[in-house]
XYZ file of C-alpha atoms in Angstrom:
523
model
C -41.720 -103.672 113.076
C -45.123 -101.974 113.520
C -47.749 -101.562 116.099
C -49.344 -104.712 115.341
C -46.435 -106.730 115.494
C -46.332 -106.217 119.114
C -49.673 -105.807 120.063
C -49.508 -109.186 121.856
C -46.475 -109.680 124.327
C -44.237 -111.675 122.587
C -42.073 -114.722 124.321
C -39.985 -113.258 126.910
C -36.811 -112.332 126.320
C -33.569 -114.271 127.141
C -33.236 -114.318 130.483
C -29.451 -114.070 132.088
C -27.995 -117.409 133.738
C -29.579 -116.787 137.194
C -32.557 -116.674 139.135
C -34.770 -113.145 139.307
C -35.148 -111.323 142.323
C -38.280 -110.143 141.036
C -40.900 -111.859 139.381
C -44.260 -110.435 138.846
C -47.391 -112.670 137.399
C -50.372 -112.283 136.040
C -51.279 -108.506 138.125
C -54.149 -107.109 137.910
C -55.438 -104.001 140.163
C -58.652 -101.761 139.368
C -59.616 -98.434 140.794
C -62.978 -96.881 140.281
C -64.170 -96.562 136.715
C -60.856 -97.903 135.661
C -58.768 -101.300 135.368
C -54.724 -99.875 135.221
C -53.268 -103.268 134.957
C -54.695 -106.139 133.708
C -52.607 -109.318 134.225
C -49.218 -107.546 133.672
C -46.117 -109.842 134.314
C -42.853 -108.508 134.583
C -39.340 -109.822 135.706
C -35.855 -108.458 137.440
C -32.831 -109.904 137.424
C -29.965 -109.184 139.611
C -27.408 -107.242 138.328
C -29.738 -105.207 135.706
C -30.634 -101.907 134.881
C -34.184 -102.738 133.402
C -36.351 -100.349 132.268
C -40.230 -99.655 132.621
C -41.653 -98.053 129.404
C -44.808 -96.938 128.451
C -47.281 -93.938 127.816
C -48.492 -91.848 130.891
C -51.748 -94.022 132.274
C -49.607 -96.951 130.475
C -49.250 -98.592 133.920
C -46.074 -98.624 134.832
C -46.172 -96.242 138.574
C -49.141 -98.510 139.435
C -46.622 -101.729 138.921
C -44.101 -99.947 141.000
C -47.028 -99.341 143.750
C -47.579 -102.824 143.449
C -43.907 -103.975 143.755
C -43.423 -101.901 146.926
C -46.054 -102.192 148.672
C -48.144 -98.969 148.190
C -51.313 -100.500 146.433
C -52.838 -103.762 146.631
C -52.627 -106.450 144.027
C -55.815 -107.543 142.674
C -55.077 -110.512 141.551
C -51.804 -112.118 140.176
C -48.980 -112.762 142.718
C -45.034 -111.738 143.490
C -42.188 -112.981 144.704
C -39.090 -112.135 145.655
C -35.591 -114.137 145.625
C -38.196 -116.574 145.030
C -40.355 -116.197 148.013
C -43.771 -115.483 147.753
C -44.013 -111.463 149.346
C -47.251 -109.495 150.483
C -46.083 -106.337 151.044
C -48.217 -104.023 153.031
C -46.356 -100.497 152.631
C -43.618 -99.107 151.291
C -41.349 -99.385 154.820
C -42.321 -103.288 154.774
C -40.179 -103.469 151.338
C -37.776 -101.452 152.178
C -36.930 -103.908 154.991
C -37.538 -106.713 151.903
C -34.597 -104.745 150.551
C -36.882 -102.793 148.058
C -35.524 -99.241 148.000
C -37.769 -96.653 145.788
C -36.892 -93.082 144.344
C -40.626 -91.910 143.097
C -40.766 -88.858 140.225
C -41.482 -86.166 142.846
C -39.037 -85.688 145.633
C -40.075 -86.758 148.889
C -38.495 -85.772 151.740
C -38.803 -82.926 154.334
C -37.271 -79.953 153.211
C -37.505 -78.232 157.005
C -34.776 -81.071 157.834
C -31.165 -81.136 157.183
C -29.542 -82.769 154.173
C -28.383 -85.342 156.512
C -31.556 -86.316 158.565
C -33.014 -86.708 155.382
C -30.719 -89.297 154.080
C -30.999 -90.882 157.312
C -34.702 -90.793 158.170
C -35.524 -93.633 160.666
C -32.717 -95.134 161.061
C -30.812 -92.479 162.443
C -27.430 -93.285 164.291
C -27.923 -92.900 168.182
C -25.246 -93.298 170.907
C -26.343 -93.495 174.560
C -30.002 -93.344 172.944
C -29.939 -90.346 171.584
C -29.517 -89.252 167.990
C -25.766 -88.830 167.315
C -25.774 -85.623 165.012
C -22.072 -85.880 164.372
C -21.925 -89.130 163.275
C -25.105 -88.702 160.923
C -23.528 -85.914 159.698
C -19.998 -88.024 158.333
C -21.817 -90.725 157.173
C -24.236 -88.197 155.096
C -20.984 -87.137 153.781
C -19.677 -89.806 153.149
C -22.730 -91.493 151.034
C -22.882 -87.620 149.360
C -19.310 -88.483 147.851
C -20.205 -91.527 146.235
C -22.466 -89.129 144.171
C -20.121 -86.489 143.805
C -21.857 -84.276 145.842
C -19.929 -81.364 147.456
C -22.893 -79.653 149.897
C -22.838 -79.204 153.793
C -24.611 -82.138 155.429
C -25.782 -79.783 157.908
C -27.644 -77.430 155.514
C -31.427 -77.243 155.228
C -32.694 -79.247 152.079
C -35.177 -76.541 151.804
C -31.760 -74.604 150.476
C -31.051 -76.391 147.479
C -32.385 -76.743 143.697
C -34.785 -79.348 143.269
C -31.862 -80.572 141.334
C -29.907 -81.380 144.513
C -33.190 -82.931 145.941
C -33.935 -85.733 143.309
C -29.534 -86.644 144.405
C -30.727 -86.438 148.210
C -33.360 -88.973 147.345
C -31.066 -90.974 145.548
C -28.281 -91.183 148.464
C -30.420 -91.976 150.678
C -32.011 -95.066 147.975
C -28.270 -96.052 147.579
C -27.500 -96.191 151.332
C -30.243 -98.307 152.732
C -27.638 -101.371 150.328
C -30.565 -102.111 148.687
C -31.158 -105.201 146.884
C -33.515 -103.653 144.166
C -33.293 -100.215 143.567
C -36.610 -98.723 141.890
C -35.720 -95.302 140.221
C -39.089 -93.397 138.946
C -37.931 -90.619 136.271
C -34.902 -89.818 138.721
C -33.678 -88.122 135.979
C -36.526 -84.824 134.897
C -35.035 -82.720 137.228
C -31.613 -82.943 136.388
C -28.652 -81.503 133.699
C -26.227 -83.470 131.616
C -23.650 -83.460 134.301
C -25.441 -85.003 137.179
C -27.346 -87.311 134.707
C -23.744 -88.726 134.025
C -23.240 -88.475 137.706
C -26.122 -90.518 138.946
C -25.348 -92.734 136.141
C -21.891 -93.740 137.492
C -23.911 -94.613 140.413
C -26.092 -96.602 138.730
C -23.613 -98.740 137.181
C -21.910 -99.295 140.275
C -24.746 -100.626 142.148
C -25.342 -102.780 138.938
C -21.881 -104.412 139.588
C -22.440 -104.915 142.570
C -25.457 -107.136 142.045
C -28.354 -104.637 143.074
C -31.460 -105.143 140.390
C -32.172 -101.657 138.676
C -35.804 -100.780 137.968
C -35.604 -97.497 135.901
C -38.202 -95.483 134.445
C -37.765 -92.669 132.128
C -39.281 -90.878 129.421
C -36.166 -89.921 127.994
C -35.277 -92.223 124.954
C -31.458 -91.156 125.440
C -30.818 -92.415 128.800
C -32.785 -95.493 128.299
C -31.125 -97.024 125.583
C -27.972 -95.637 127.419
C -28.226 -97.084 130.883
C -30.872 -100.115 130.378
C -30.189 -104.095 129.740
C -33.322 -104.362 129.641
C -36.450 -103.275 128.203
C -40.168 -104.366 129.284
C -43.576 -102.488 127.304
C -46.449 -101.477 129.143
C -49.358 -99.815 126.811
C -53.537 -99.512 128.539
C -52.613 -101.859 131.428
C -51.413 -104.617 129.856
C -48.148 -105.875 128.901
C -46.651 -105.497 125.354
C -43.731 -107.203 125.258
C -40.236 -107.781 127.195
C -36.615 -107.335 125.170
C -33.018 -106.732 125.443
C -32.248 -102.995 124.917
C -29.796 -104.330 122.286
C -31.868 -105.883 120.144
C -35.368 -103.190 119.812
C -35.032 -100.283 117.668
C -36.114 -96.755 118.822
C -38.976 -96.673 115.979
C -40.596 -100.285 117.575
C -40.266 -99.262 120.901
C -42.130 -95.737 119.924
C -44.327 -97.321 118.045
C -44.884 -100.151 121.180
C -45.455 -97.714 123.327
C -48.188 -95.606 121.833
C -49.732 -98.295 119.317
C -49.049 -96.207 115.976
C -46.677 -96.548 113.921
C -44.068 -93.711 112.993
C -46.138 -91.835 110.366
C -49.542 -91.689 112.760
C -46.959 -90.029 115.219
C -45.536 -87.789 112.723
C -48.770 -86.914 111.370
C -50.175 -86.298 115.621
C -46.786 -83.693 115.667
C -47.002 -82.204 112.103
C -48.541 -78.332 112.330
C -45.984 -78.082 115.675
C -43.267 -76.969 114.107
C -42.638 -73.298 114.262
C -40.744 -70.331 112.671
C -40.733 -66.818 113.196
C -42.629 -65.496 109.982
C -45.871 -68.038 111.029
C -46.539 -65.970 113.786
C -50.338 -64.444 113.775
C -48.892 -60.749 115.500
C -50.821 -58.957 117.132
C -48.916 -56.365 118.814
C -46.462 -56.388 121.732
C -48.535 -57.870 124.614
C -45.949 -57.962 127.583
C -42.638 -55.401 127.591
C -40.250 -55.775 130.264
C -37.649 -53.738 130.350
C -34.310 -54.012 132.774
C -36.696 -55.701 134.885
C -34.242 -58.383 137.612
C -34.354 -58.854 141.318
C -30.941 -58.733 143.350
C -29.996 -62.355 144.471
C -32.351 -63.955 141.892
C -31.727 -62.651 138.348
C -29.894 -59.987 136.532
C -31.987 -57.104 134.557
C -33.040 -58.329 131.394
C -35.298 -56.905 128.764
C -38.288 -58.785 127.168
C -41.075 -58.428 124.676
C -43.637 -60.886 123.814
C -46.377 -60.295 121.334
C -49.605 -62.171 120.397
C -49.741 -64.716 118.527
C -46.319 -65.673 119.654
C -44.608 -68.583 121.595
C -41.505 -67.358 123.500
C -39.232 -70.183 124.297
C -37.072 -69.709 127.452
C -33.619 -72.122 126.896
C -30.996 -73.045 129.383
C -29.578 -75.341 131.956
C -30.862 -76.413 134.571
C -30.452 -72.976 137.076
C -29.516 -70.494 134.147
C -32.601 -68.661 135.647
C -35.521 -69.523 133.424
C -38.144 -69.808 135.864
C -37.161 -67.458 138.309
C -37.634 -64.839 135.572
C -40.920 -65.978 134.777
C -42.177 -65.662 137.983
C -41.075 -62.190 137.963
C -43.798 -62.199 134.871
C -46.273 -63.928 137.092
C -46.503 -61.838 140.066
C -44.600 -65.139 141.659
C -41.909 -62.599 143.196
C -41.852 -59.404 142.824
C -39.584 -57.299 140.639
C -36.741 -54.485 142.425
C -35.936 -53.306 139.212
C -37.253 -52.444 135.789
C -40.531 -51.929 135.210
C -43.172 -53.846 133.374
C -45.740 -53.286 130.523
C -48.899 -55.679 130.040
C -51.217 -54.692 127.174
C -49.312 -51.037 127.015
C -49.563 -49.739 131.138
C -47.134 -50.028 133.444
C -47.918 -53.078 136.020
C -46.524 -54.503 139.675
C -47.875 -57.151 139.952
C -47.640 -58.449 143.749
C -49.317 -61.392 143.780
C -49.867 -64.246 140.903
C -54.031 -63.222 141.685
C -53.463 -60.078 140.500
C -51.657 -61.504 137.586
C -54.748 -63.830 137.193
C -56.874 -60.544 137.075
C -55.218 -58.820 134.343
C -54.666 -61.759 132.286
C -51.574 -64.149 132.621
C -52.103 -67.691 134.147
C -49.154 -69.247 135.385
C -48.554 -73.498 135.308
C -45.931 -73.868 137.432
C -43.138 -76.419 136.915
C -43.930 -78.583 140.673
C -47.456 -79.600 139.714
C -48.049 -81.421 142.691
C -46.961 -78.286 145.357
C -47.679 -75.521 143.616
C -50.907 -76.525 140.892
C -52.860 -79.463 141.699
C -54.461 -80.792 144.754
C -54.337 -84.318 144.577
C -57.556 -85.143 146.981
C -59.883 -83.065 144.916
C -61.545 -84.589 141.703
C -61.031 -84.049 138.121
C -63.165 -81.231 138.607
C -62.945 -79.292 141.330
C -59.200 -79.062 140.512
C -60.623 -77.850 136.558
C -63.310 -75.455 138.211
C -60.890 -74.500 141.296
C -59.346 -70.948 139.588
C -62.609 -69.945 137.870
C -64.536 -70.378 141.173
C -61.718 -68.378 143.088
C -61.977 -65.722 140.721
C -66.044 -65.228 141.637
C -65.322 -65.361 145.156
C -66.499 -69.021 147.356
C -69.899 -66.956 148.509
C -71.056 -67.331 144.145
C -70.528 -71.381 144.356
C -70.420 -72.132 140.846
C -73.483 -74.736 139.978
C -72.889 -78.717 140.026
C -74.392 -78.491 136.757
C -72.688 -76.389 134.999
C -69.483 -77.477 136.780
C -70.094 -80.834 134.838
C -70.096 -78.413 131.709
C -67.318 -77.193 132.362
C -65.714 -80.817 132.985
C -66.815 -82.777 130.214
C -65.794 -80.091 127.698
C -62.216 -79.781 128.238
C -61.573 -83.262 129.084
C -62.498 -84.023 125.362
C -60.686 -81.339 124.425
C -57.572 -82.370 126.290
C -57.968 -86.248 125.920
C -58.063 -86.447 130.119
C -57.436 -90.358 130.096
C -60.316 -91.573 132.164
C -62.770 -89.452 131.190
C -64.255 -89.178 134.580
C -64.316 -86.177 136.200
C -64.957 -87.380 139.473
C -61.495 -89.186 139.478
C -58.924 -88.145 142.157
C -56.381 -86.185 140.488
C -54.072 -87.656 142.504
C -55.000 -91.221 140.953
C -54.252 -89.452 137.438
C -50.809 -90.470 135.348
C -48.331 -87.281 135.145
C -49.723 -86.274 132.049
C -53.276 -86.613 132.331
C -52.612 -84.716 135.545
C -51.136 -81.766 133.945
C -53.799 -82.064 130.979
C -55.715 -81.007 134.148
C -53.531 -78.214 135.084
C -53.856 -76.634 131.308
C -57.731 -76.883 131.339
C -57.515 -74.890 135.298
C -55.826 -71.842 133.077
C -57.713 -72.014 129.502
C -61.387 -71.626 131.287
C -59.928 -68.209 132.760
C -58.795 -67.480 128.724
C -55.833 -65.718 129.463
C -53.993 -63.438 127.199
C -51.115 -64.478 128.657
C -50.221 -68.008 129.675
C -46.240 -69.217 131.033
C -46.108 -72.933 131.205
C -43.033 -73.500 132.728
C -41.542 -77.494 132.144
C -45.428 -78.576 130.823
C -43.644 -82.043 129.400
C -41.493 -82.776 131.932
C -41.884 -86.210 132.743
C -44.714 -87.189 130.436
C -45.139 -89.675 127.889
C -44.121 -88.792 123.821
C -47.995 -88.796 122.998
C -49.804 -86.964 125.685
C -46.782 -84.853 125.122
C -46.968 -84.485 121.161
C -51.253 -83.281 122.195
C -49.850 -80.679 124.275
C -47.125 -79.523 121.690
C -50.073 -79.147 119.413
C -51.626 -77.626 121.459
C -49.559 -74.840 122.441
C -49.251 -74.786 118.709
C -52.563 -74.203 117.851
C -53.688 -71.543 121.002
C -50.711 -69.708 119.563
C -52.479 -69.502 115.834
C -55.484 -68.356 117.696
C -54.071 -65.072 118.918
C -52.575 -66.276 122.864
C -48.711 -64.984 123.684
C -47.518 -68.454 125.649
C -44.381 -68.882 127.598
C -42.911 -72.138 126.893
C -39.797 -73.237 129.184
C -38.405 -77.190 128.621
C -35.559 -78.677 128.970
C -35.570 -80.809 125.717
C -33.896 -77.815 123.504
C -35.699 -79.667 119.935
C -39.058 -78.917 122.164
C -38.511 -75.425 122.547
C -36.669 -75.298 118.529
C -40.268 -76.513 117.410
C -42.723 -75.212 119.033
C -40.846 -71.179 119.726
C -41.074 -68.396 117.390
C -38.484 -66.305 119.386
C -35.705 -68.044 121.923
C -33.794 -66.097 124.344
C -31.506 -68.083 126.147
C -30.374 -68.031 129.693
C -26.968 -68.681 131.702
C -25.820 -68.160 135.327
C -29.293 -66.256 135.503
C -28.578 -63.760 133.039
C -30.722 -63.611 129.699
C -28.012 -63.846 126.636
C -29.313 -63.848 123.864
C -32.622 -64.106 122.033
C -33.463 -65.506 118.529
C -35.334 -65.721 115.605
C -36.928 -68.741 114.945
C -35.825 -68.400 110.918
C -34.697 -72.587 110.614
C -33.157 -72.111 114.100
C -31.232 -75.154 114.891
C -30.353 -76.803 118.271
C -26.958 -76.425 117.747
C -27.542 -72.667 117.617
C -28.698 -72.479 121.295
C -25.942 -75.159 122.360
C -23.202 -72.876 120.873
C -24.367 -69.769 122.903
C -24.449 -71.334 126.025
C -21.385 -72.681 125.570
C -19.747 -69.559 124.757
C -21.027 -68.125 127.147
C -19.488 -70.493 129.760
C -16.108 -70.153 128.152
C -16.331 -66.280 129.416
C -17.490 -66.872 132.909
C -14.839 -66.848 135.903
């Protein structure tokens, strides 16, 4: 079944022998210059896991925000348990029994784990917050996720992965009838994903309806009972997961058949022999930072993609932060373009031609309340100084060039970045750094949480940049992606670089064996 067969919505899949707890009919939402949802219908039944699939910009997040009271709808209706509802806020939706965990962790990091779990519903005694009971109850909630962490510890002391699980623990404890999980596994390793799926199966068994959004196809098929596909703000179809082959799902999501998808990815497979070697650009000798990452050696050549592979917490991000000036190394020596450098800040790194796109684009990259244009020219303006403002016509020319080059959607330079999909936000961030014409581009999880079409576009861009002589460090939790793009692959574990592999027909299994072998040696 190709995309043409799915171009119009088929009859709904056979429903369970119960009434839907959520029914959204003919939902339409428009923003300036774009129709985000066009008469989309969606059903969610008690005791099922229902995945919402589609490319970035397909309307998934907009549909979720319409359900949870973030956005008001322009047309259509929403019913909960057979009764028409109009939620005016997420708190309103939560009181009605709909709990949501979004892709970006939205917690208060300067409060404790327990305070975050019970924020807004703290247990009280004699009118005062009962912190002892809060910690006890939080420990019970965390135990359901097999998390053994101190409820009194500050949330900021924990990794993004643990923070994500705390957000899920909070949602689970609300005892919702509907649990919405928007990319909940994007920061979790395999063990944590298995723990989360155990929780999802338990709440499903209790009759809770789970709306699940993920770009990891393996996870979708592992946990889902039903799948609804959106494309360009329209409903493509609703299917039992067991009756929707993966290739048909991908074709439905992107509107292209498998041959077109393979053509899009053609040319991104890298091998060491394909490198345009312009000589060593960066040489790190026994560089490290106490308590952060053990001393490592690393060499990056012009025209080379160096992939970094390892489990979450292995030290991938910690390593590149030293090279990007975000953290300072206290051991070893870094040479850039043949000269010893001591980078004290990302600004100093930028001045030398090192651009760093952090994995946390929300807090360390983009400014959501600024336009696409303003975000693209931001770094260039900072380099020029705020006194020497870039003329508006030049800003427009720059923005239009990168909107076209990177296929940013919608192609509107005035669009607020916070209203873009995750994949298009990532493209805006890439445009900002490419505008500075760096010598080394460091990309930390640039394709995390974005759809397969946008992912292929970014991969192709990385391959093209390397062919043009740019040095790229590429980090991804998806080992297949690292192998596809990289000429060399550095493997990390327990914040140590344990191997560097040349991509001579390198396979994912080769990397996994090294990680597993190192794990066996660890105490």
